[in-house]
Amino acid sequence: MLKEYKAKVSSNNPITLFKQNEILIGNFRFMRDSPTSQWTITEVAQINSLQAWSTIFKIRWKARLALSLKTEYDFYTLLRVDYMTDHLYISFLTAFLLYQVLMAGAPLS
């Protein structure tokens, strides 16, 4: 019985399930009749990430989610850090290119 339990637990490992499947993107529209009434789902849409994203975006999202699952960090914190590093990279690249353009017109002395 213990072996069966271990097999069942290992088969439900979220990291294993994550590696074997693709990301499913869902969009739900909630509406309510008045500010005091309950929310109701009025529209539902789903699409596979293979159809919606190019390969680089799919890899980045899977990497973010995998890192969150493995390290047990909050996903939103990892997402913010990733966006911040992207912002820093783009800022440094822009500054470097701007420096190159400005120095190209500078007189040699």
XYZ file of N, CA and C in Angstrom:
327
model
N 0.820 -1.183 0.000
C 0.000 0.000 0.000
C 0.867 1.250 0.000
N 1.985 1.228 0.700
C 2.885 2.368 0.736
C 3.507 2.621 -0.631
N 3.832 1.567 -1.348
C 4.405 1.705 -2.690
C 3.397 2.348 -3.639
N 2.129 1.962 -3.512
C 1.089 2.547 -4.350
C 0.934 4.039 -4.058
N 0.992 4.388 -2.773
C 0.868 5.790 -2.390
C 2.039 6.602 -2.941
N 3.263 6.085 -2.820
C 4.438 6.784 -3.345
C 4.358 6.941 -4.856
N 3.874 5.909 -5.532
C 3.731 5.986 -6.986
C 2.701 7.043 -7.370
N 1.612 7.115 -6.619
C 0.576 8.114 -6.911
C 1.091 9.519 -6.655
N 1.817 9.717 -5.563
C 2.365 11.036 -5.247
C 3.386 11.455 -6.298
N 4.251 10.543 -6.712
C 5.265 10.893 -7.711
C 4.639 11.167 -9.075
N 3.513 10.528 -9.375
C 2.852 10.787 -10.648
C 2.162 12.151 -10.662
N 1.871 12.706 -9.499
C 1.234 14.023 -9.399
C 2.238 15.129 -9.110
N 3.513 14.872 -9.341
C 4.541 15.869 -9.117
C 4.325 17.044 -10.078
N 4.140 18.265 -9.573
C 3.840 19.385 -10.468
C 4.964 19.683 -11.456
N 6.208 19.447 -11.071
C 7.315 19.721 -11.987
C 7.288 18.739 -13.156
N 7.007 17.474 -12.865
C 6.905 16.472 -13.928
C 5.738 16.786 -14.853
N 4.596 17.118 -14.279
C 3.431 17.473 -15.085
C 3.715 18.703 -15.942
N 4.436 19.651 -15.370
C 4.761 20.883 -16.079
C 5.673 20.607 -17.273
N 6.646 19.728 -17.101
C 7.578 19.414 -18.188
C 6.890 18.671 -19.327
N 5.895 17.875 -19.016
C 5.257 17.029 -20.018
C 4.126 17.728 -20.769
N 3.690 18.882 -20.313
C 2.540 19.549 -20.912
C 2.883 20.977 -21.311
N 2.045 21.525 -22.159
C 2.204 22.912 -22.588
C 1.345 23.823 -21.716
N 1.619 25.108 -21.806
C 0.863 26.102 -21.049
C -0.444 26.373 -21.780
N -1.527 26.383 -21.044
C -2.831 26.704 -21.594
C -3.192 28.105 -21.118
N -3.460 29.003 -22.048
C -3.786 30.390 -21.725
C -5.294 30.514 -21.653
N -5.783 31.051 -20.545
C -7.219 31.209 -20.373
C -7.606 32.669 -20.202
N -8.763 33.005 -20.718
C -9.292 34.354 -20.580
C -10.753 34.235 -20.140
N -11.049 34.821 -19.003
C -12.401 34.757 -18.447
C -12.941 36.174 -18.291
N -14.181 36.391 -18.702
C -14.800 37.700 -18.544
C -15.848 37.604 -17.442
N -15.656 38.433 -16.423
C -16.570 38.486 -15.293
C -17.423 39.741 -15.401
N -18.709 39.597 -15.135
C -19.617 40.748 -15.123
C -20.559 40.614 -13.934
N -21.094 41.743 -13.512
C -22.138 41.730 -12.493
C -23.145 42.821 -12.802
N -24.379 42.594 -12.374
C -25.471 43.503 -12.716
C -25.402 44.813 -11.944
N -24.995 44.727 -10.691
C -24.890 45.934 -9.875
C -23.657 45.803 -8.986
N -23.212 46.894 -8.378
C -22.022 46.820 -7.522
C -22.163 45.885 -6.323
N -23.384 45.551 -5.940
C -23.575 44.674 -4.782
C -23.857 43.221 -5.164
N -24.081 42.951 -6.445
C -24.401 41.578 -6.862
C -23.131 40.753 -7.022
N -23.309 39.429 -7.137
C -22.194 38.509 -7.296
C -21.645 38.578 -8.725
N -20.356 38.266 -8.868
C -19.736 38.205 -10.186
C -20.189 36.936 -10.903
N -20.365 37.036 -12.217
C -20.753 35.901 -13.042
C -19.799 35.815 -14.227
N -19.348 34.603 -14.545
C -18.516 34.407 -15.723
C -19.428 34.416 -16.949
N -19.155 35.352 -17.875
C -20.001 35.469 -19.061
C -19.322 34.940 -20.324
N -17.988 34.942 -20.362
C -17.271 34.438 -21.528
C -16.024 33.684 -21.072
N -15.685 32.619 -21.797
C -14.487 31.838 -21.516
C -13.783 31.561 -22.837
N -12.461 31.775 -22.848
C -11.668 31.458 -24.040
C -10.362 30.809 -23.592
N -9.908 29.816 -24.350
C -8.647 29.147 -24.047
C -7.901 28.891 -25.348
N -6.558 28.952 -25.238
C -5.710 28.668 -26.388
C -4.404 28.068 -25.900
N -3.833 27.197 -26.666
C -2.556 26.594 -26.334
C -1.458 27.621 -26.580
N -0.447 27.636 -25.711
C 0.637 28.605 -25.860
C 1.428 28.394 -27.145
N 1.420 27.180 -27.683
C 2.110 26.923 -28.951
C 1.481 27.716 -30.096
N 0.187 27.939 -30.015
C -0.509 28.687 -31.058
C -0.440 30.194 -30.826
N -0.356 30.612 -29.580
C -0.444 32.032 -29.260
C 0.903 32.746 -29.230
N 1.961 32.064 -28.829
C 3.257 32.708 -28.631
C 4.298 32.167 -29.589
N 5.277 33.007 -29.877
C 6.434 32.503 -30.622
C 7.290 31.677 -29.659
N 8.244 30.963 -30.185
C 9.045 30.022 -29.392
C 9.779 30.707 -28.241
N 10.353 31.878 -28.474
C 11.127 32.551 -27.421
C 10.238 32.931 -26.237
N 9.029 33.395 -26.501
C 8.127 33.757 -25.406
C 7.652 32.528 -24.646
N 7.410 31.442 -25.370
C 6.996 30.200 -24.718
C 8.106 29.687 -23.794
N 9.347 29.734 -24.272
C 10.479 29.284 -23.464
C 10.640 30.159 -22.226
N 10.497 31.463 -22.389
C 10.662 32.367 -21.243
C 9.583 32.133 -20.186
N 8.333 31.956 -20.622
C 7.264 31.727 -19.648
C 7.424 30.381 -18.960
N 7.815 29.365 -19.710
C 8.034 28.054 -19.079
C 9.190 28.127 -18.092
N 10.229 28.880 -18.423
C 11.367 29.032 -17.511
C 10.949 29.754 -16.237
N 10.156 30.796 -16.377
C 9.676 31.531 -15.191
C 8.845 30.622 -14.292
N 7.919 29.898 -14.899
C 7.057 29.015 -14.115
C 7.839 27.874 -13.479
N 8.791 27.310 -14.227
C 9.604 26.221 -13.681
C 10.448 26.707 -12.509
N 11.032 27.886 -12.632
C 11.826 28.448 -11.538
C 10.958 28.682 -10.309
N 9.755 29.153 -10.524
C 8.835 29.378 -9.407
C 8.455 28.060 -8.733
N 8.218 27.018 -9.521
C 7.862 25.721 -8.945
C 9.028 25.094 -8.193
N 10.228 25.161 -8.771
C 11.377 24.499 -8.165
C 11.880 25.216 -6.914
N 11.892 26.548 -6.946
C 12.444 27.306 -5.817
C 11.389 27.712 -4.802
N 10.122 27.561 -5.171
C 8.986 27.944 -4.331
C 8.961 29.439 -4.012
N 9.595 30.242 -4.890
C 9.460 31.695 -4.789
C 8.110 32.095 -5.353
N 7.633 33.249 -4.910
C 6.384 33.776 -5.429
C 6.559 34.080 -6.923
N 5.627 33.627 -7.745
C 5.745 33.809 -9.194
C 5.795 35.282 -9.564
N 4.974 36.102 -8.925
C 4.945 37.524 -9.263
C 6.273 38.210 -8.942
N 6.937 37.781 -7.885
C 8.250 38.333 -7.554
C 9.257 37.981 -8.644
N 9.254 36.728 -9.081
C 10.152 36.327 -10.165
C 9.844 37.073 -11.454
N 8.579 37.290 -11.728
C 8.186 38.015 -12.931
C 8.680 39.461 -12.877
N 8.549 40.085 -11.711
C 9.036 41.463 -11.561
C 10.547 41.545 -11.743
N 11.271 40.597 -11.176
C 12.727 40.572 -11.324
C 13.099 40.386 -12.793
N 12.404 39.490 -13.485
C 12.678 39.258 -14.898
C 12.424 40.520 -15.719
N 11.306 41.186 -15.470
C 11.009 42.420 -16.193
C 12.040 43.506 -15.866
N 12.482 43.558 -14.611
C 13.469 44.563 -14.226
C 14.804 44.308 -14.922
N 15.230 43.054 -15.016
C 16.480 42.759 -15.720
C 16.353 43.076 -17.211
N 15.179 42.825 -17.794
C 14.957 43.209 -19.190
C 15.087 44.718 -19.355
N 14.491 45.453 -18.428
C 14.542 46.917 -18.480
C 15.984 47.412 -18.364
N 16.755 46.851 -17.444
C 18.148 47.250 -17.293
C 18.963 46.922 -18.548
N 18.747 45.753 -19.106
C 19.459 45.357 -20.319
C 19.165 46.322 -21.464
N 17.909 46.637 -21.667
C 17.532 47.552 -22.745
C 18.094 48.947 -22.486
N 18.090 49.390 -21.228
C 18.642 50.704 -20.887
C 20.138 50.763 -21.186
N 20.890 49.749 -20.776
C 22.330 49.727 -21.048
C 22.610 49.647 -22.548
N 21.841 48.851 -23.258
C 22.024 48.742 -24.700
C 21.742 50.077 -25.380
N 20.682 50.758 -24.971
C 20.351 52.062 -25.532
C 21.440 53.081 -25.230
N 21.937 53.091 -23.991
C 23.008 54.021 -23.624
C 24.274 53.736 -24.427
N 24.604 52.467 -24.614
C 25.791 52.106 -25.388
C 25.655 52.555 -26.834
N 24.497 52.289 -27.440
C 24.289 52.694 -28.832
C 24.280 54.208 -28.985
N 23.686 54.902 -28.043
C 23.680 56.364 -28.072
C 25.104 56.901 -27.942
N 25.892 56.311 -27.090
C 27.294 56.702 -26.926
C 28.054 56.479 -28.234
N 27.817 55.351 -28.901
C 28.484 55.064 -30.161
C 28.108 56.084 -31.233
N 26.855 56.460 -31.280
C 26.400 57.442 -32.272
C 27.016 58.804 -31.985
N 27.022 59.199 -30.719
C 27.579 60.510 -30.368
C 29.091 60.556 -30.605
N 29.784 59.464 -30.302
C 31.231 59.437 -30.480
C 31.622 59.332 -31.954
N 30.741 58.841 -32.791
C 31.034 58.732 -34.222
C 31.146 60.106 -34.854
N 30.436 61.082 -34.326
C 30.478 62.437 -34.863
C 31.494 63.334 -34.166
N 32.124 62.840 -33.123
C 33.090 63.661 -32.369
C 34.402 63.759 -33.157
N 35.040 64.933 -33.130
C 36.324 65.072 -33.837
C 37.431 64.310 -33.126
N 38.320 63.746 -33.898
C 39.479 63.044 -33.325
C 40.534 64.071 -32.969
N 41.129 63.982 -31.808
C 42.157 64.958 -31.440
C 43.476 64.297 -31.168
